mmCIF file of C-alpha atoms and ligand atoms in Angstrom:
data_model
loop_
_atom_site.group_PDB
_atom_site.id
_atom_site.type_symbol
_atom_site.label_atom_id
_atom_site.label_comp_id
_atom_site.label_asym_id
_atom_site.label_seq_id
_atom_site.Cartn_x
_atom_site.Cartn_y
_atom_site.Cartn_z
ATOM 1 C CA UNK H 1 231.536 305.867 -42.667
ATOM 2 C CA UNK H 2 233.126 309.416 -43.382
ATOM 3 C CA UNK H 3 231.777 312.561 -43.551
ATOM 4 C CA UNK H 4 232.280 312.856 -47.532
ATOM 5 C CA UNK H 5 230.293 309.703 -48.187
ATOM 6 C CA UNK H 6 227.667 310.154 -45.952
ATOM 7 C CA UNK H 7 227.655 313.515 -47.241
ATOM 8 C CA UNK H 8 227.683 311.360 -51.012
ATOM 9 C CA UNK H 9 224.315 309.322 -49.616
ATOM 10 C CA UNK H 10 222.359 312.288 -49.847
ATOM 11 C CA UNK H 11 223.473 314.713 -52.869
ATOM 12 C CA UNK H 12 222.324 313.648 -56.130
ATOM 13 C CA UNK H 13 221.240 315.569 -59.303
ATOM 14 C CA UNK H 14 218.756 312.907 -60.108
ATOM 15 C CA UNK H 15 215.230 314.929 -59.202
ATOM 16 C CA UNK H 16 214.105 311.078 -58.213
ATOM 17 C CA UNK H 17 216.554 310.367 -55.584
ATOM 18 C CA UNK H 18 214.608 309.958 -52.025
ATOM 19 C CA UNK H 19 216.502 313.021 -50.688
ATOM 20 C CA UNK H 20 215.653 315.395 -53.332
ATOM 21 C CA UNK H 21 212.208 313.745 -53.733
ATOM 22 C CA UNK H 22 211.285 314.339 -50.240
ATOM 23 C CA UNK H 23 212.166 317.761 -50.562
ATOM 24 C CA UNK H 24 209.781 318.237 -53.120
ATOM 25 C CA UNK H 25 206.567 316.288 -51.568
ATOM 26 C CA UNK H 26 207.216 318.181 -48.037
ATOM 27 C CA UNK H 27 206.575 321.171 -50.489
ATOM 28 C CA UNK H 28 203.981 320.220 -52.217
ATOM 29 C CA UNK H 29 202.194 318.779 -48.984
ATOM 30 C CA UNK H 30 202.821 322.318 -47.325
ATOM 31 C CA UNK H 31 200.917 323.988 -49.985
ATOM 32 C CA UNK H 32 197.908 321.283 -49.836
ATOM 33 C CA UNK H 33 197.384 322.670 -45.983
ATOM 34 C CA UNK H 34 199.110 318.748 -44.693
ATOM 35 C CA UNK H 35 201.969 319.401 -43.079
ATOM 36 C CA UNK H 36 201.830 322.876 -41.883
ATOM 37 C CA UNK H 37 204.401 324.274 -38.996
ATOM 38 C CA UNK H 38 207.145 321.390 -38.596
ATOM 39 C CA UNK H 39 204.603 318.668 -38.133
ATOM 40 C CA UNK H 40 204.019 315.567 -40.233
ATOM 41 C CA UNK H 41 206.964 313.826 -42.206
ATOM 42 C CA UNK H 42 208.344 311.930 -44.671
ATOM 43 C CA UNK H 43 210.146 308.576 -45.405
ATOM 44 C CA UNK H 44 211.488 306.802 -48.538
ATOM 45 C CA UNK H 45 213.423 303.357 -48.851
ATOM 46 C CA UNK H 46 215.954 302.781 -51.557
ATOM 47 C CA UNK H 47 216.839 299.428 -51.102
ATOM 48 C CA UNK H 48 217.923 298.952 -47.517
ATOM 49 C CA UNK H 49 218.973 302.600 -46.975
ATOM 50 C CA UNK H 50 215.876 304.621 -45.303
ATOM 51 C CA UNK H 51 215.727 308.576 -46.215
ATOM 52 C CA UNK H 52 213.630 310.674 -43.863
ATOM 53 C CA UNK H 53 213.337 314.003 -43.140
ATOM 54 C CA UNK H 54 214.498 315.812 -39.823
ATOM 55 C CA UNK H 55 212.416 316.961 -37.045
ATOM 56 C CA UNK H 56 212.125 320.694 -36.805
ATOM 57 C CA UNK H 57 212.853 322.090 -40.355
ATOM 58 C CA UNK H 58 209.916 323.620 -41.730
ATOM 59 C CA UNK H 59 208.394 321.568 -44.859
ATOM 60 C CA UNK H 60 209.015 323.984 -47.185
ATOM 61 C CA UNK H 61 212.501 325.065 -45.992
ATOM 62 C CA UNK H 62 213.854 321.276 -46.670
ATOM 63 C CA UNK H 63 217.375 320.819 -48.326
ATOM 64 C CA UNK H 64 218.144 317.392 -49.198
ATOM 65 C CA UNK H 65 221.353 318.166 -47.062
ATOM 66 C CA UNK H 66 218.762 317.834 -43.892
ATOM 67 C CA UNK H 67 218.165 314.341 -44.580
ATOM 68 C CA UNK H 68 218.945 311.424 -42.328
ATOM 69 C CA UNK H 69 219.878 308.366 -43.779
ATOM 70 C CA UNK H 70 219.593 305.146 -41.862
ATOM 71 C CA UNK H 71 219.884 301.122 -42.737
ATOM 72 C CA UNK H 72 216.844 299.156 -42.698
ATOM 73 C CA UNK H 73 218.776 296.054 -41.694
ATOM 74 C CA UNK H 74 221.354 297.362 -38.703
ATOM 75 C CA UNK H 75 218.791 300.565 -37.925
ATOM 76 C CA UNK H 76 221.795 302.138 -37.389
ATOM 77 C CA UNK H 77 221.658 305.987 -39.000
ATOM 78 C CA UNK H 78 224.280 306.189 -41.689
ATOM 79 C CA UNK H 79 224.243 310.121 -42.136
ATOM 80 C CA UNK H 80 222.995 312.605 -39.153
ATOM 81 C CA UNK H 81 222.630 316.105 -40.652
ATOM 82 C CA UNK H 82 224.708 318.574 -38.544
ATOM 83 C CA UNK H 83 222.469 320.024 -35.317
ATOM 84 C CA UNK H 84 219.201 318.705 -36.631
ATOM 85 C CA UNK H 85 217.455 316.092 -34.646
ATOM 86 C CA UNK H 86 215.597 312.940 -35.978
ATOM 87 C CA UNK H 87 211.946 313.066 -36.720
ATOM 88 C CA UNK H 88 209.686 311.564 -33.826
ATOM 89 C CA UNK H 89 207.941 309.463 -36.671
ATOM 90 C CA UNK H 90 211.201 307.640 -37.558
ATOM 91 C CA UNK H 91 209.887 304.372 -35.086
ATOM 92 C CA UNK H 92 206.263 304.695 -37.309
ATOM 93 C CA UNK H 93 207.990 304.555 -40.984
ATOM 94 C CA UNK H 94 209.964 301.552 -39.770
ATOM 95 C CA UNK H 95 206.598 299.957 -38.448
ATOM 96 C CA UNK H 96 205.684 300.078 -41.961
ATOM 97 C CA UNK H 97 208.508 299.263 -43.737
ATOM 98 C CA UNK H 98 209.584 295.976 -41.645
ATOM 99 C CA UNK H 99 205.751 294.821 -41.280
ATOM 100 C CA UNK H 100 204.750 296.201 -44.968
ATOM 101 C CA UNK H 101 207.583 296.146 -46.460
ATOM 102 C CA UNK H 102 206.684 299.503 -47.971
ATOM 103 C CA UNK H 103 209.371 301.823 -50.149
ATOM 104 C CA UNK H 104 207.458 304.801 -48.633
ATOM 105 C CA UNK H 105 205.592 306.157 -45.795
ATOM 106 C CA UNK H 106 204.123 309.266 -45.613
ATOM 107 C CA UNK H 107 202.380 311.344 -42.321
ATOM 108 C CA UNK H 108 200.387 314.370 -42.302
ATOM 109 C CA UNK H 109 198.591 315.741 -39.928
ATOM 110 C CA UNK H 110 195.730 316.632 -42.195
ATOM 111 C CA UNK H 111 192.453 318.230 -41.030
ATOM 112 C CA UNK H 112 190.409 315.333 -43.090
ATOM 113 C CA UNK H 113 191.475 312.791 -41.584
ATOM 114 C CA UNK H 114 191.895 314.780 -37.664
ATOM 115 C CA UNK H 115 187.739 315.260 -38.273
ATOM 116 C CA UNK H 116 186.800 311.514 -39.406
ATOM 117 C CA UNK H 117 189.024 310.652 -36.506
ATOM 118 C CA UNK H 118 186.173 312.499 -34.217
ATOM 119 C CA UNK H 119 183.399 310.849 -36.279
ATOM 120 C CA UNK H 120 184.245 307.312 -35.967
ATOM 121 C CA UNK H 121 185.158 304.892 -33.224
ATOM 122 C CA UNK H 122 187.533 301.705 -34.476
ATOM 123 C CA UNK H 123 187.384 302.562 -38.000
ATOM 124 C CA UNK H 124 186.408 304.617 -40.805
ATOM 125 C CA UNK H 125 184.890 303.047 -43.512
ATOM 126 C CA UNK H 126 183.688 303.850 -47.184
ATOM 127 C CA UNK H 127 182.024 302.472 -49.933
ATOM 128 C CA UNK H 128 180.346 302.802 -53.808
ATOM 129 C CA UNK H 129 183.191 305.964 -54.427
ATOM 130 C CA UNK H 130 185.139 306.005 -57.798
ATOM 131 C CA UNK H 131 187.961 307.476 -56.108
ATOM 132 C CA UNK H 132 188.470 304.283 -53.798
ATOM 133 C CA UNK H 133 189.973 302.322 -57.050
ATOM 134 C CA UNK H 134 193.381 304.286 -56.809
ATOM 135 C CA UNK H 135 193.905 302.256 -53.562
ATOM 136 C CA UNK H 136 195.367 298.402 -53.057
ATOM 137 C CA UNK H 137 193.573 295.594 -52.250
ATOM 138 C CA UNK H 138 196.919 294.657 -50.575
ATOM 139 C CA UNK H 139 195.880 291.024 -49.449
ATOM 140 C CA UNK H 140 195.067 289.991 -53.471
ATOM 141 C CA UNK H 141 196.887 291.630 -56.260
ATOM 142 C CA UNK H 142 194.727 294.816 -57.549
ATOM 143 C CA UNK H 143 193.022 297.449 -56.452
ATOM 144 C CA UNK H 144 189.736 298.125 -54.945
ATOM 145 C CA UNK H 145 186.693 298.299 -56.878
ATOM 146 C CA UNK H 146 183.828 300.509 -57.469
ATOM 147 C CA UNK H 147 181.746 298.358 -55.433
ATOM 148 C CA UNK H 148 184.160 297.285 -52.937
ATOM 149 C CA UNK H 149 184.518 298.941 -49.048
ATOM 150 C CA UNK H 150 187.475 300.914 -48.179
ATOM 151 C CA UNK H 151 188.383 300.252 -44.523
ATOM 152 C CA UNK H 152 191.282 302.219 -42.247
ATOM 153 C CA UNK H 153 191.639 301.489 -38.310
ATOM 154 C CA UNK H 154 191.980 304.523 -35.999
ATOM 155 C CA UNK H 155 194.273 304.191 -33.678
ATOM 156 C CA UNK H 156 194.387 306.399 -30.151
ATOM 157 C CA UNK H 157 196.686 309.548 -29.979
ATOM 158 C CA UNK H 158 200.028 309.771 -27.435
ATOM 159 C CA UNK H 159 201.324 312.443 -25.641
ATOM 160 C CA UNK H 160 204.580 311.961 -27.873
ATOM 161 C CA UNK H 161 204.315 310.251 -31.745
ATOM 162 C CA UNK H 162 207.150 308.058 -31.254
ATOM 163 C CA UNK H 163 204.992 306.020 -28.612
ATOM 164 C CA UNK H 164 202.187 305.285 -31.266
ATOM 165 C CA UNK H 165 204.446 302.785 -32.589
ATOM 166 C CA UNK H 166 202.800 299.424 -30.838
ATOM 167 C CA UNK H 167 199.265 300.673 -31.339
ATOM 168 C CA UNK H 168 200.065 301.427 -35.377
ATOM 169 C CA UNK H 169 202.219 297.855 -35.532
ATOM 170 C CA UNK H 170 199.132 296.099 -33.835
ATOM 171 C CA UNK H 171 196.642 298.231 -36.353
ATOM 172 C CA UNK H 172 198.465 296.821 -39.050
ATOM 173 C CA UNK H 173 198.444 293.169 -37.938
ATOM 174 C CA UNK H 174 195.094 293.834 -37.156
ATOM 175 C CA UNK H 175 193.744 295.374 -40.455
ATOM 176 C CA UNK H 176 195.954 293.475 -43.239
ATOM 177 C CA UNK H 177 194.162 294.902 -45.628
ATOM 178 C CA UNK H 178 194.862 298.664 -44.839
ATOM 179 C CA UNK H 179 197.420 300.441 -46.459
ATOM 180 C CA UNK H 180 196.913 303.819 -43.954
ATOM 181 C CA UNK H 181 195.773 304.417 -40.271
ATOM 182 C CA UNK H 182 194.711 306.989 -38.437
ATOM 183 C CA UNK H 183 195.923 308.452 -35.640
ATOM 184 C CA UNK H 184 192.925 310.558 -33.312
ATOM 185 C CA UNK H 185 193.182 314.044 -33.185
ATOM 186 C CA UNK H 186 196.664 313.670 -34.913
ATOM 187 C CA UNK H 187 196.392 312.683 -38.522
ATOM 188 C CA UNK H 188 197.194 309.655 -40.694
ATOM 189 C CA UNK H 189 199.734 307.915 -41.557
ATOM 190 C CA UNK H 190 199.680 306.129 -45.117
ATOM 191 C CA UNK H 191 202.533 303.936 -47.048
ATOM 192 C CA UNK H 192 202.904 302.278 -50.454
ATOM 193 C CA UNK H 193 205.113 300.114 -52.415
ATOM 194 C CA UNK H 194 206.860 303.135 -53.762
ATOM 195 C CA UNK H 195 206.905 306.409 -52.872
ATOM 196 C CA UNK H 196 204.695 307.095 -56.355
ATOM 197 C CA UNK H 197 202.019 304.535 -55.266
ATOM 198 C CA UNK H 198 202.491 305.940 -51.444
ATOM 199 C CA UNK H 199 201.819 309.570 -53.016
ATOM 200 C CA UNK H 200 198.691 308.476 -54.805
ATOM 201 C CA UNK H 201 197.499 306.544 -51.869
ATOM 202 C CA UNK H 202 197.571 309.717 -49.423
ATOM 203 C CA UNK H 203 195.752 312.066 -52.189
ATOM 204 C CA UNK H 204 192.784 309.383 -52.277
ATOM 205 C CA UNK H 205 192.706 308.699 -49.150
ATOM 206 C CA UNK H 206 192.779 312.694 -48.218
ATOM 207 C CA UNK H 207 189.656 313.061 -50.811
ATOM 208 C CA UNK H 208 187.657 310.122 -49.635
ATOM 209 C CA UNK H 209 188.132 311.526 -45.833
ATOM 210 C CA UNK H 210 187.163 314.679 -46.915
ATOM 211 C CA UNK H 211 184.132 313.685 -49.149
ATOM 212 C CA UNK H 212 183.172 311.419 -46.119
ATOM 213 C CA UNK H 213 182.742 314.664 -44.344
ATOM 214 C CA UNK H 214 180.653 316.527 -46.519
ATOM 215 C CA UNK H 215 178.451 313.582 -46.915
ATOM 216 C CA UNK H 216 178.182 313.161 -43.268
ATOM 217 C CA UNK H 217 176.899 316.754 -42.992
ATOM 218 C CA UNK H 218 174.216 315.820 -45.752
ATOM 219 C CA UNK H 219 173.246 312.850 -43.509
ATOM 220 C CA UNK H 220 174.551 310.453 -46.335
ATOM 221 C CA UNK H 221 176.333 307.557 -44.952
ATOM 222 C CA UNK H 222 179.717 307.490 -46.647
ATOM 223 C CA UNK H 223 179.631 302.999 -46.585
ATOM 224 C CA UNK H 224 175.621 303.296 -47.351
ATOM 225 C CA UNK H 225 173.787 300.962 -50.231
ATOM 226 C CA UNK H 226 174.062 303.169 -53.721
ATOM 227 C CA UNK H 227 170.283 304.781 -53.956
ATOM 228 C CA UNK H 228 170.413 304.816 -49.951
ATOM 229 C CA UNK H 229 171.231 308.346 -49.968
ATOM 230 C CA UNK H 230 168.354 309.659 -52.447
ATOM 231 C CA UNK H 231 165.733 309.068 -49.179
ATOM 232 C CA UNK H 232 167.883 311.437 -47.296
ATOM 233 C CA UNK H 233 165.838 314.637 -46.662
ATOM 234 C CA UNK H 234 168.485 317.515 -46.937
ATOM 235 C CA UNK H 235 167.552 320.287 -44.713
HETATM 236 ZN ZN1 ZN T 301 202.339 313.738 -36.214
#
């Protein structure tokens, strides 16, 4: 493929197209404290061509000119921005598109979800939240309900993020019901159907982590009985 349409795969006026989309989310995860410095990332999948942004640009700086382009099928890269390298989560987003066959995936390295990585062991679990609705049941059409238990595995940190890749592939087989897992000491990496759905996923999941917090420090357990936590003596 030439220059010009490579070039072509990435510049669009429509505010929806991946590359100007993930433009605007690496902003607007900047200024929610997510993605600060270069890490974290972003992926979106229209049709069988992947859009993610490069390693090393800073989230806010991001032109839609930065973005690689690559095909789901070949995995070959269809447009390489000039001198910019590819983002270390590129093997991750493909985890979750080939096993998930997600349309987005999104990473932060959030400090909600580095902090329940350092209060749980396997998993993180929580339950009896309003909030949890906005997420998929994933294994039955729906979402979760009021009463149901949200569950996401936690997976061990590497020395460099494109070796997470078996670990998240086996969490995923593992937990078929997740739609996000966490990386220790890292972050969390969460995908959707669409980049919309993938969006909403990450902002409940962020709240629910950091809720889980907060009720931790109470002493409430954040997958207690409802009523459970009105015996908790706050001191
Ligand atoms: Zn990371």
């Amino acid at each position: 493929m030439s220059n010009a349409n490579a070039d072509s795969l990435v510049a669009s006026h429509d505010p929806n197209h991946p590359a100007n989309l993930i433009c605007d989310l690496c902003k607007l995860f900047y200024n929610n404290g997510w993605v600060t410095g270069t890490g974290g990332g972003i992926s979106i999948r229209k049709g069988d061509h992947i859009f993610i942004a490069p390693s090393g640009v800073q989230k806010e700086r991001m032109l839609p000119d930065n973005m690689f382009v690559m095909d789901l099928q070949t995995k070959e890269y269809l447009r390489v921005p000039q001198s910019l390298k590819p983002s270390a989560c590129t093997p991750l987003f493909l985890a979750a598109y080939t096993n998930r066959n997600a349309g987005a995936c999104i990473h932060t390295h959030s400090q909600n979800a580095v902090v329940i990585s350092l209060l749980y062991d396997k998993v993180f679990t929580i339950a009896n939240i309003e909030q949890i609705k906005a997420l998929p049941k994933i294994t039955e059409p729906g979402c979760l309900g009021f009463f149901d238990t949200l569950t996401i595995p936690i997976i061990e940190n590497t020395a460099h993020e494109e070796d997470l890749k078996d670990s998240l592939e086996q969490a995923i087989i593992d937990y078929p019901a997740a739609t996000a897992v966490l990386v220790r000491r890292h972050g969390i990496y969460v995908w959707g159907e669409t980049v919309w759905k993938a969006k909403v996923y990450n902002e409940a999941i962020d709240y629910l982590l950091e809720l889980a917090v907060k009720m931790r420090q109470l002493g409430i357990p954040p997958d207690g009985a409802i009523g459970s936590e009105r015996n908790t003596r706050v001191v």
